[in-house]
PDB file of N, CA and C in Angstrom:
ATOM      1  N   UNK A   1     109.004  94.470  44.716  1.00  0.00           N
ATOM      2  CA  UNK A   1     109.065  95.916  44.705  1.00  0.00           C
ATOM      3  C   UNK A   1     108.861  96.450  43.293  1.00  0.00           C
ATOM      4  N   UNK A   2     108.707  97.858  43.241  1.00  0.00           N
ATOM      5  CA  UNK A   2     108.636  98.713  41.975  1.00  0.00           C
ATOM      6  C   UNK A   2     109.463  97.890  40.724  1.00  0.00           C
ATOM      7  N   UNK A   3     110.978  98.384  40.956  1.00  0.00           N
ATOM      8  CA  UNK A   3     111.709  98.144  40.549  1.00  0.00           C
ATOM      9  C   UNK A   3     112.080  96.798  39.666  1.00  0.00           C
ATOM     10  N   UNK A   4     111.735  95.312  40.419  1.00  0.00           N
ATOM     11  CA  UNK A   4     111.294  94.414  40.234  1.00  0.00           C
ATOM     12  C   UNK A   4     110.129  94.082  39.415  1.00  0.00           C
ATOM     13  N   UNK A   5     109.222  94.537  39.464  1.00  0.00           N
ATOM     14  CA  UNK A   5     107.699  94.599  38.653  1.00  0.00           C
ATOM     15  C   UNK A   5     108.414  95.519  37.552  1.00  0.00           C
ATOM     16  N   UNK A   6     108.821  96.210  37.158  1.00  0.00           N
ATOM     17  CA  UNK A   6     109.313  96.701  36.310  1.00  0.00           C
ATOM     18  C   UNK A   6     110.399  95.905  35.018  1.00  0.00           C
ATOM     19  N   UNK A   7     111.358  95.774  35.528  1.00  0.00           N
ATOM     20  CA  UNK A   7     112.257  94.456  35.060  1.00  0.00           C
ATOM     21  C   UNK A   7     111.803  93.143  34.324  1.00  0.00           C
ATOM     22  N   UNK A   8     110.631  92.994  35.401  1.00  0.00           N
ATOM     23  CA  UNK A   8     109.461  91.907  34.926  1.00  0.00           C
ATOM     24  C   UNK A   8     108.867  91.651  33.538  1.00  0.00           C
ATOM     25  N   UNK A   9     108.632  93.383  33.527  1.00  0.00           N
ATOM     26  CA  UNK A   9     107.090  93.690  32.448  1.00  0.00           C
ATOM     27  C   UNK A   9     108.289  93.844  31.379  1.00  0.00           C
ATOM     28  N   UNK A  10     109.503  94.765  31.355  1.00  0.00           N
ATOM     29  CA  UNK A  10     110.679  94.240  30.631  1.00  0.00           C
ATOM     30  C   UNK A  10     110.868  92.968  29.876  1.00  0.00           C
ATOM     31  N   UNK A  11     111.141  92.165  30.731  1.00  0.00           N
ATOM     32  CA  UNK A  11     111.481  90.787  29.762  1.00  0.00           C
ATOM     33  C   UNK A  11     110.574  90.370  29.348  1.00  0.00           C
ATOM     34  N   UNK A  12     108.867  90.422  30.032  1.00  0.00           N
ATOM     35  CA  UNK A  12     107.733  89.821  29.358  1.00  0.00           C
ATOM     36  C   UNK A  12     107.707  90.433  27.937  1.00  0.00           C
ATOM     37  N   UNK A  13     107.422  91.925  27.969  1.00  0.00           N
ATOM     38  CA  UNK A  13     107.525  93.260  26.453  1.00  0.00           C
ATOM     39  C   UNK A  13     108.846  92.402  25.709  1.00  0.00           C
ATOM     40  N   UNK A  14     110.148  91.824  26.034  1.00  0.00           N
ATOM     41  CA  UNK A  14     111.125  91.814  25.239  1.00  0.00           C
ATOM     42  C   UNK A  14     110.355  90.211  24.793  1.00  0.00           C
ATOM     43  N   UNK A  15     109.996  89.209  25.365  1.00  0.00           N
ATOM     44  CA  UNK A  15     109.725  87.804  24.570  1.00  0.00           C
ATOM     45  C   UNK A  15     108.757  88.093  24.212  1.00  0.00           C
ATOM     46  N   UNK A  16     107.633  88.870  24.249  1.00  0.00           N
ATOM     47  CA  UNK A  16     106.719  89.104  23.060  1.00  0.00           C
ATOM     48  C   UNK A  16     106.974  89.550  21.993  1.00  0.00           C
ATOM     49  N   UNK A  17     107.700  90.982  21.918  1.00  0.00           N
ATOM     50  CA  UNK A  17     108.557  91.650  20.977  1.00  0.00           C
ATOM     51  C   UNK A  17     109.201  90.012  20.084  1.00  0.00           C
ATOM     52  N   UNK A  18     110.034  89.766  20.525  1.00  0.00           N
ATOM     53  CA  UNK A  18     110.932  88.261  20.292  1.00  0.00           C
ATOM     54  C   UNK A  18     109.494  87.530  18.819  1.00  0.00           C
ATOM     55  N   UNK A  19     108.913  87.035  19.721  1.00  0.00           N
ATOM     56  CA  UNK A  19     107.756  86.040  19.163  1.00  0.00           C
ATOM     57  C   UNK A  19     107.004  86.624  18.025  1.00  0.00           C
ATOM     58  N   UNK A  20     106.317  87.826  18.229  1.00  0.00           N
ATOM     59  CA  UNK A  20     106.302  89.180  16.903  1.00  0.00           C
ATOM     60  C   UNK A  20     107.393  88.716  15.812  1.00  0.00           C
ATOM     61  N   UNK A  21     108.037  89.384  15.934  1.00  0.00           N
ATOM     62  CA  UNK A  21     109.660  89.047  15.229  1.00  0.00           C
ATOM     63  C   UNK A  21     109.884  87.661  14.149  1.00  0.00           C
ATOM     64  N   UNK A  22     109.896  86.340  15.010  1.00  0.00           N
ATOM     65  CA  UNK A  22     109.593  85.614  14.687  1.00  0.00           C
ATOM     66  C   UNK A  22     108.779  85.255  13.577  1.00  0.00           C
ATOM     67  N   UNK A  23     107.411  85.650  14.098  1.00  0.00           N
ATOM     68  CA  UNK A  23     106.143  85.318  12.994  1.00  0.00           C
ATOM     69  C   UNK A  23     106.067  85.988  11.798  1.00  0.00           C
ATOM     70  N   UNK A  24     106.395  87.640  12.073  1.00  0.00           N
ATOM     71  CA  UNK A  24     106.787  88.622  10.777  1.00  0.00           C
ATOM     72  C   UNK A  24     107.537  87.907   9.814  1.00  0.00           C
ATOM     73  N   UNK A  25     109.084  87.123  10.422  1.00  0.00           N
ATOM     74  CA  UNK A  25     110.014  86.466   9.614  1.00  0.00           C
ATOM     75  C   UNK A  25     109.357  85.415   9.248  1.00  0.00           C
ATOM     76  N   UNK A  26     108.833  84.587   9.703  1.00  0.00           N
ATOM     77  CA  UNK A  26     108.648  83.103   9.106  1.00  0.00           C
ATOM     78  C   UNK A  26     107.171  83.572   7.826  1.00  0.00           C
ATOM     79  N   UNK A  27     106.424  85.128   8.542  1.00  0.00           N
ATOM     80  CA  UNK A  27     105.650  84.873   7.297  1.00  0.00           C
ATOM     81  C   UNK A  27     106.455  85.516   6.035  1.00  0.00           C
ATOM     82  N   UNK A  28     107.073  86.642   6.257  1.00  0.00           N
ATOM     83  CA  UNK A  28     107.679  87.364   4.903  1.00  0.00           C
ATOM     84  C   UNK A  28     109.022  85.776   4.106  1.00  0.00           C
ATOM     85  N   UNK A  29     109.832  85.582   5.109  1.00  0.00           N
ATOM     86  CA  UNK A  29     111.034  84.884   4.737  1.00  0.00           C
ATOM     87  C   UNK A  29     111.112  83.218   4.628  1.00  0.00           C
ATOM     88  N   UNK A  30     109.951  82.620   5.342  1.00  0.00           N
ATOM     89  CA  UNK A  30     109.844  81.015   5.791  1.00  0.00           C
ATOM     90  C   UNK A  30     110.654  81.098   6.485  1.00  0.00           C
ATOM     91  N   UNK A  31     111.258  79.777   6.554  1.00  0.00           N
ATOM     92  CA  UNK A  31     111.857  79.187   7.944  1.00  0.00           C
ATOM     93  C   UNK A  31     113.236  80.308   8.152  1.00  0.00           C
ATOM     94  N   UNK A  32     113.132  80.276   9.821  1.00  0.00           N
ATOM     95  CA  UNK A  32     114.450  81.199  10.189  1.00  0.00           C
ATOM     96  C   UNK A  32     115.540  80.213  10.410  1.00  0.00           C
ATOM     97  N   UNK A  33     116.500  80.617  10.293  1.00  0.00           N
ATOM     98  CA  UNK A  33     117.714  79.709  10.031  1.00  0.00           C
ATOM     99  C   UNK A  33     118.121  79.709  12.229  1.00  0.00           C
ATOM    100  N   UNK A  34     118.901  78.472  12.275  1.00  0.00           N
ATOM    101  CA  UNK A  34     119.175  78.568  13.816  1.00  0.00           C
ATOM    102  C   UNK A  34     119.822  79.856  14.626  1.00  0.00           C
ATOM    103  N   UNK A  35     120.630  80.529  13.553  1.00  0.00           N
ATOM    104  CA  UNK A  35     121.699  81.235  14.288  1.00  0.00           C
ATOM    105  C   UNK A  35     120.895  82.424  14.332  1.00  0.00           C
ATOM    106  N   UNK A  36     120.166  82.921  13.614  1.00  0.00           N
ATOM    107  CA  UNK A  36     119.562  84.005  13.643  1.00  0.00           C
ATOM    108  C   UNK A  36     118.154  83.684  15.473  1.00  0.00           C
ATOM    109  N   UNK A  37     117.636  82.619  14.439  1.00  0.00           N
ATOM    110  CA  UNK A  37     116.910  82.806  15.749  1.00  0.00           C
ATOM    111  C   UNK A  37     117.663  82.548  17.448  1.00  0.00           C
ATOM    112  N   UNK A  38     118.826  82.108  17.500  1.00  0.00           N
ATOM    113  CA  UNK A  38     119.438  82.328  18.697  1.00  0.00           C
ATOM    114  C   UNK A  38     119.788  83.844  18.172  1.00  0.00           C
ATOM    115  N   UNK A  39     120.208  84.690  18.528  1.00  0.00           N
ATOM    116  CA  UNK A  39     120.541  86.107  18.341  1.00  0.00           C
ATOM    117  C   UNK A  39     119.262  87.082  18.243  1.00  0.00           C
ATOM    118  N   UNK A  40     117.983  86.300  18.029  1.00  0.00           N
ATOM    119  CA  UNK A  40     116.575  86.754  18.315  1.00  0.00           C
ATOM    120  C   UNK A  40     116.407  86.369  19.777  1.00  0.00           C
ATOM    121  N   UNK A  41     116.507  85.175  20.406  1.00  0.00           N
ATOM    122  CA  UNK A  41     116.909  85.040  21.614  1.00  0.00           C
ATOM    123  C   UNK A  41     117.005  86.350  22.364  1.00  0.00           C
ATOM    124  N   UNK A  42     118.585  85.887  22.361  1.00  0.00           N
ATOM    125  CA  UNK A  42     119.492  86.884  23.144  1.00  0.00           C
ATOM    126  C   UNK A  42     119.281  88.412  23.005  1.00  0.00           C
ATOM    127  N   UNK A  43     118.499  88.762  21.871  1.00  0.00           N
ATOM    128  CA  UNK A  43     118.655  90.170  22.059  1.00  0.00           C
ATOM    129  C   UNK A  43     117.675  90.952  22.726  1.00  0.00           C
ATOM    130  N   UNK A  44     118.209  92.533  23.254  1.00  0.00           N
ATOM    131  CA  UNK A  44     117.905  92.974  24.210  1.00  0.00           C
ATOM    132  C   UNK A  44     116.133  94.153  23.227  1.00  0.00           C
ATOM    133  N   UNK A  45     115.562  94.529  24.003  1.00  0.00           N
ATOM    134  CA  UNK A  45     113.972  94.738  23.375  1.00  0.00           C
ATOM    135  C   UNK A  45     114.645  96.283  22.747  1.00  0.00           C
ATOM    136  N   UNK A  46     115.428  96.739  22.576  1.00  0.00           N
ATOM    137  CA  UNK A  46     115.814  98.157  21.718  1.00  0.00           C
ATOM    138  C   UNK A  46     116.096  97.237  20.427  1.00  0.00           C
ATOM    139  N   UNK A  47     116.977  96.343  20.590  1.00  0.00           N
ATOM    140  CA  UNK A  47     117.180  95.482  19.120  1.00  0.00           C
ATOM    141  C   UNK A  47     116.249  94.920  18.821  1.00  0.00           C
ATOM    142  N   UNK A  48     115.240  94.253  19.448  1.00  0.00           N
ATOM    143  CA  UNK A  48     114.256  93.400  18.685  1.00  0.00           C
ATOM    144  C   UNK A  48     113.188  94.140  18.074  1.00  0.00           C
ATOM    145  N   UNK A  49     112.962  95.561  18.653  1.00  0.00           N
ATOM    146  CA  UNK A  49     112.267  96.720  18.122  1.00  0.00           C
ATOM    147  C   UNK A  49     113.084  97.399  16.831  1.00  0.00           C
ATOM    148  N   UNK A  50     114.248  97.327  16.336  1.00  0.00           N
ATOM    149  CA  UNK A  50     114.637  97.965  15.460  1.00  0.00           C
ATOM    150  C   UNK A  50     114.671  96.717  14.328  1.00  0.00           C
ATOM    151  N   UNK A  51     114.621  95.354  14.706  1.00  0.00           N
ATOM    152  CA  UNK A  51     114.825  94.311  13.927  1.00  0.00           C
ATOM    153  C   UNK A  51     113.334  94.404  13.548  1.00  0.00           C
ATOM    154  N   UNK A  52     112.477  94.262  14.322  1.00  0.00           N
ATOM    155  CA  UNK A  52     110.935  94.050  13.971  1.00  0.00           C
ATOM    156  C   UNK A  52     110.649  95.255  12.725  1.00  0.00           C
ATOM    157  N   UNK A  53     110.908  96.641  12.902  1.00  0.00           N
ATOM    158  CA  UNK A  53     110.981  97.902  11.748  1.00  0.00           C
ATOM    159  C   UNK A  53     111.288  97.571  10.053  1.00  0.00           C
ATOM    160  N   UNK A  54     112.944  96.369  10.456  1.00  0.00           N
ATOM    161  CA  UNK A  54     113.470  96.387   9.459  1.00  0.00           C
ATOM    162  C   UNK A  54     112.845  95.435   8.470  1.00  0.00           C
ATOM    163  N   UNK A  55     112.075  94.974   9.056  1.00  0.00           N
ATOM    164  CA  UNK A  55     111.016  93.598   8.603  1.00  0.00           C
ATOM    165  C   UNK A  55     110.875  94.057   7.199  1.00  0.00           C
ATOM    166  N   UNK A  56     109.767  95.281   7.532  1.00  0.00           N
ATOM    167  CA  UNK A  56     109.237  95.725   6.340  1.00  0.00           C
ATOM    168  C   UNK A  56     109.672  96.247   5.021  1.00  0.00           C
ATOM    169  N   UNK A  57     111.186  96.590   5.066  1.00  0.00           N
ATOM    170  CA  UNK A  57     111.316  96.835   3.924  1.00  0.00           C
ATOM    171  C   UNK A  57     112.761  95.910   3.257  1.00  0.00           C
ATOM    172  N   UNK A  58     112.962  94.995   4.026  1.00  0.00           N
ATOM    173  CA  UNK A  58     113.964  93.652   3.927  1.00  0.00           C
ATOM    174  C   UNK A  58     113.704  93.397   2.749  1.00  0.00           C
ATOM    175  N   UNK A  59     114.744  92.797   2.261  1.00  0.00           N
ATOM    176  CA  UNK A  59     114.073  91.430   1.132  1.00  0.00           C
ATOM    177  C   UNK A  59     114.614  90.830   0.898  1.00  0.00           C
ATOM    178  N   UNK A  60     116.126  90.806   1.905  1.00  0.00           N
ATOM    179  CA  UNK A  60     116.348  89.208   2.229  1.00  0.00           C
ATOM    180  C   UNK A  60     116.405  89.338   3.741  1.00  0.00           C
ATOM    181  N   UNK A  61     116.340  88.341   4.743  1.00  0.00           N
ATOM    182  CA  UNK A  61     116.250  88.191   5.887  1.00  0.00           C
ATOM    183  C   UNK A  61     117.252  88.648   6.908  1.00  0.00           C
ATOM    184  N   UNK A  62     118.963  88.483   5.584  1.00  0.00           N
ATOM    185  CA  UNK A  62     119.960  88.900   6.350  1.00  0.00           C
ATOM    186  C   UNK A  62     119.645  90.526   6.652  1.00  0.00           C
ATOM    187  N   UNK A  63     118.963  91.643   5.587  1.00  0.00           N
ATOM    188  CA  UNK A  63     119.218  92.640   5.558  1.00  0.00           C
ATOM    189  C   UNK A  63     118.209  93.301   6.676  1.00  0.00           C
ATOM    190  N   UNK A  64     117.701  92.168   7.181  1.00  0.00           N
ATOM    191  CA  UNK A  64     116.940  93.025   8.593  1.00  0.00           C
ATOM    192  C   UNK A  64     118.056  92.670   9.962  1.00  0.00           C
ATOM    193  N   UNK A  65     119.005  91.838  10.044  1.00  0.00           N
ATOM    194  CA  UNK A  65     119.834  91.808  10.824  1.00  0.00           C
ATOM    195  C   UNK A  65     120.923  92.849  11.043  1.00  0.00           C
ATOM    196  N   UNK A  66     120.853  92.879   9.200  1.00  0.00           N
ATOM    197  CA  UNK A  66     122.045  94.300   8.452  1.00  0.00           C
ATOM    198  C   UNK A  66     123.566  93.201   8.496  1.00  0.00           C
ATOM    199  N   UNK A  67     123.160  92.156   7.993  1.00  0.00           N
ATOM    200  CA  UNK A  67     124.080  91.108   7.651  1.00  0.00           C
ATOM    201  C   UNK A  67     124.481  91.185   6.162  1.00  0.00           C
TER     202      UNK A  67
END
């Protein structure tokens, strides 16, 4: 149903978002440390969109978490 196809395109948009994220970090910062990237995981696509923003003007890795 709708609803379902919706939810779908959700989590697909949130592990792309995710993988984005990722690559931004490993190119600005090198390697992501484990805990962060579990908490890249888990988080929901409003956070991985405000984490992906903070990319750009970071300059250390914690301060795009706001660690």
């Amino acid at each position: 149903d709708r609803a379902e196809g919706r939810r779908e395109g959700r989590e697909e948009a949130r592990i792309a978002l995710a993988d984005v994220l990722r690559h931004n970090l490993e190119h600005k910062f090198g390697e992501i440390p484990d805990g962060l990237q579990a908490r890249i995981t888990r988080a929901e696509l409003d956070l991985l969109a405000r984490w992906s923003k903070g990319v750009l003007d970071a300059t250390r890795i914690e301060d795009v978490f706001g660690d």
